[in-house]
Short mmCIF file of C-alpha atoms in Angstrom, two decimals:
data_model
loop_
_atom_site.label_atom_id
_atom_site.label_comp_id
_atom_site.label_asym_id
_atom_site.label_seq_id
_atom_site.Cartn_x
_atom_site.Cartn_y
_atom_site.Cartn_z
CA UNK A 1 61.39 114.83 10.94
CA UNK A 2 61.05 116.43 14.37
CA UNK A 3 60.31 120.11 14.92
CA UNK A 4 61.15 121.76 18.22
CA UNK A 5 60.93 125.30 19.51
CA UNK A 6 62.58 126.63 22.68
CA UNK A 7 62.89 129.96 24.43
CA UNK A 8 66.39 129.95 25.92
CA UNK A 9 66.23 131.59 29.32
CA UNK A 10 68.16 131.41 32.57
CA UNK A 11 67.14 127.79 33.29
CA UNK A 12 68.46 126.58 29.94
CA UNK A 13 71.65 128.61 30.34
CA UNK A 14 72.20 127.04 33.77
CA UNK A 15 71.66 123.54 32.33
CA UNK A 16 74.20 124.26 29.57
CA UNK A 17 76.74 125.39 32.19
CA UNK A 18 76.14 122.20 34.20
CA UNK A 19 76.65 120.09 31.07
CA UNK A 20 79.99 121.86 30.45
CA UNK A 21 81.05 121.26 34.07
CA UNK A 22 80.07 117.58 33.84
CA UNK A 23 82.16 116.95 30.70
CA UNK A 24 85.04 114.46 30.97
CA UNK A 25 87.61 117.16 30.24
CA UNK A 26 86.49 119.39 33.12
CA UNK A 27 86.07 116.47 35.54
CA UNK A 28 89.66 115.39 34.80
CA UNK A 29 90.92 118.92 35.41
CA UNK A 30 89.12 119.04 38.78
CA UNK A 31 90.52 115.65 39.78
CA UNK A 32 94.03 116.74 38.85
CA UNK A 33 93.67 120.00 40.82
CA UNK A 34 92.32 118.09 43.81
CA UNK A 35 95.16 115.56 43.72
CA UNK A 36 97.82 118.22 43.36
CA UNK A 37 96.22 120.27 46.15
CA UNK A 38 96.20 117.21 48.43
CA UNK A 39 99.94 116.75 47.99
CA UNK A 40 100.58 120.47 48.45
CA UNK A 41 98.38 120.63 51.57
CA UNK A 42 100.40 117.83 53.22
CA UNK A 43 103.69 119.50 52.28
CA UNK A 44 102.50 122.86 53.59
CA UNK A 45 101.24 121.34 56.85
CA UNK A 46 104.62 119.68 57.42
CA UNK A 47 106.34 122.98 56.58
CA UNK A 48 104.03 124.83 59.02
CA UNK A 49 104.75 122.39 61.85
CA UNK A 50 108.51 122.67 61.27
CA UNK A 51 108.30 126.47 61.22
CA UNK A 52 106.41 126.60 64.50
CA UNK A 53 108.82 124.10 66.09
CA UNK A 54 111.78 126.29 65.05
CA UNK A 55 110.13 129.50 66.34
CA UNK A 56 109.62 130.89 62.83
CA UNK A 57 106.10 132.12 63.55
CA UNK A 58 105.77 134.37 60.46
CA UNK A 59 106.68 131.58 58.05
CA UNK A 60 104.44 129.20 59.99
CA UNK A 61 101.45 131.50 59.58
CA UNK A 62 102.11 131.83 55.85
CA UNK A 63 102.40 128.03 55.61
CA UNK A 64 99.13 127.66 57.51
CA UNK A 65 97.38 130.07 55.13
CA UNK A 66 98.63 128.11 52.12
CA UNK A 67 97.49 124.87 53.78
CA UNK A 68 93.99 126.30 54.27
CA UNK A 69 93.96 127.43 50.62
CA UNK A 70 94.90 123.95 49.34
CA UNK A 71 92.36 122.31 51.64
CA UNK A 72 89.69 124.67 50.28
CA UNK A 73 90.60 123.57 46.73
CA UNK A 74 90.33 119.93 47.83
CA UNK A 75 86.87 120.45 49.31
CA UNK A 76 85.22 122.48 46.57
CA UNK A 77 87.58 125.08 45.19
CA UNK A 78 88.25 123.48 41.81
CA UNK A 79 84.53 123.26 41.05
CA UNK A 80 83.94 126.82 42.25
CA UNK A 81 86.83 128.09 40.15
CA UNK A 82 85.56 126.35 36.99
CA UNK A 83 82.04 127.73 37.55
CA UNK A 84 83.47 131.23 37.94
CA UNK A 85 85.44 130.93 34.67
CA UNK A 86 82.37 129.65 32.79
CA UNK A 87 80.27 132.51 34.17
CA UNK A 88 82.89 135.08 33.13
CA UNK A 89 83.10 133.67 29.59
CA UNK A 90 79.30 133.52 29.37
CA UNK A 91 78.88 137.11 30.58
CA UNK A 92 81.17 138.36 27.79
CA UNK A 93 79.10 136.70 25.06
CA UNK A 94 76.50 138.67 23.12
CA UNK A 95 73.03 138.17 24.61
CA UNK A 96 71.66 137.35 21.14
CA UNK A 97 73.83 134.23 21.09
CA UNK A 98 72.95 133.00 24.58
CA UNK A 99 69.22 133.64 24.83
CA UNK A 100 66.08 134.04 22.76
CA UNK A 101 63.82 131.86 20.69
CA UNK A 102 65.25 128.97 18.66
CA UNK A 103 63.45 126.63 16.31
CA UNK A 104 65.03 123.35 15.31
CA UNK A 105 64.09 120.89 12.60
CA UNK A 106 65.81 117.50 12.91
CA UNK A 107 65.83 115.33 9.79
CA UNK A 108 68.04 112.90 7.87
CA UNK A 109 70.17 115.75 6.48
CA UNK A 110 70.96 117.36 9.82
CA UNK A 111 69.56 120.13 12.00
CA UNK A 112 68.00 123.29 10.62
CA UNK A 113 68.20 126.18 13.07
CA UNK A 114 66.08 129.33 12.96
CA UNK A 115 66.60 132.20 15.37
CA UNK A 116 66.43 135.98 15.60
CA UNK A 117 69.94 136.27 14.15
CA UNK A 118 69.66 133.87 11.25
CA UNK A 119 68.68 130.56 9.70
CA UNK A 120 70.73 127.66 8.45
CA UNK A 121 71.14 123.93 8.12
CA UNK A 122 73.96 122.12 9.85
CA UNK A 123 74.67 118.70 8.39
CA UNK A 124 75.35 115.84 10.78
CA UNK A 125 79.12 116.10 10.24
CA UNK A 126 78.96 119.52 11.97
CA UNK A 127 78.19 117.72 15.24
CA UNK A 128 80.35 115.58 17.53
CA UNK A 129 77.98 113.76 19.80
CA UNK A 130 74.75 113.84 21.73
CA UNK A 131 73.70 112.92 25.23
CA UNK A 132 71.06 113.19 27.90
CA UNK A 133 71.39 115.40 30.97
CA UNK A 134 68.43 115.39 33.34
CA UNK A 135 65.36 115.81 31.14
CA UNK A 136 67.32 117.48 28.33
CA UNK A 137 68.87 116.06 25.17
CA UNK A 138 71.94 117.99 24.14
CA UNK A 139 73.78 117.85 20.83
CA UNK A 140 77.39 119.06 20.83
CA UNK A 141 78.81 120.72 17.70
CA UNK A 142 82.42 120.34 16.57
CA UNK A 143 82.95 123.90 17.92
CA UNK A 144 81.67 122.74 21.35
CA UNK A 145 78.46 124.73 21.04
CA UNK A 146 75.24 122.95 22.00
CA UNK A 147 71.71 122.43 20.84
CA UNK A 148 69.40 121.85 23.80
CA UNK A 149 66.07 120.00 23.66
CA UNK A 150 63.75 119.63 26.65
CA UNK A 151 62.26 116.14 26.34
CA UNK A 152 59.21 117.24 28.34
CA UNK A 153 58.24 119.58 25.48
CA UNK A 154 58.07 116.73 22.94
CA UNK A 155 55.62 113.87 22.49
CA UNK A 156 56.83 110.33 23.19
CA UNK A 157 56.93 109.60 19.46
CA UNK A 158 58.97 112.74 18.76
CA UNK A 159 61.44 111.84 21.52
CA UNK A 160 61.84 108.32 20.06
CA UNK A 161 62.26 109.67 16.52
CA UNK A 162 64.79 112.29 17.66
CA UNK A 163 66.85 109.73 19.61
CA UNK A 164 66.75 107.43 16.60
CA UNK A 165 68.00 110.19 14.27
CA UNK A 166 70.76 111.11 16.71
CA UNK A 167 71.82 107.48 17.23
CA UNK A 168 72.03 106.90 13.48
CA UNK A 169 74.22 109.93 12.87
CA UNK A 170 76.21 110.65 16.05
CA UNK A 171 77.84 108.83 18.92
CA UNK A 172 76.16 109.04 22.30
CA UNK A 173 78.07 110.68 25.15
CA UNK A 174 77.44 109.83 28.78
CA UNK A 175 78.06 112.31 31.56
#
C-alpha cells in the first residue's frame, strides 16, 4: 500500500494540460490540421498568384490573407488552438474539482481518494491506463480524468511499489 498527498496548484494543473495535449488523440488532430492546412496554403497561394496576374487585386489580397492563416496553422496554430480550448474548458470547471488537497491510497483493491469534497474508493476497473510524464506518474480514469503523483514526493520504495501495483492492474501508456 502506498499513501500519497498532493496540493493541486497551478503547476499540477499545467502538467495535466500538457498530458492532455500530448495524448495520441490530440497529436493526431494536430497532424491532420497541419496536413490539411498545408494543402490549403498551396491552393490559396496558387489562387493568389492567379488573381494578381489577372488584375483581381481584391481577391488576391483575400487569398494572401487566407494563405497566411493556413501557414500560421502549419507553424503553431493547431497547438495554440488546442491549448486555448483546454484553457476555456478548464476555466469553466468548479475550482473545487481542479485544485486543493488530495490524498490517495493505492492498494490491491484500487485507489482511495480523499479530498475536501468527498472520499471514495475507485476499483482498478475504473481506470484505463497509467503513464509517466516528466517526473509525474499519471493514472487516467475511464472518464478521462487523471490522478497525478509527483515521483519526487515519494521514496524510492514507494515509487517501485506504486509502479508495480499500476503494472499489475493497468496498461502503461507512453506519450
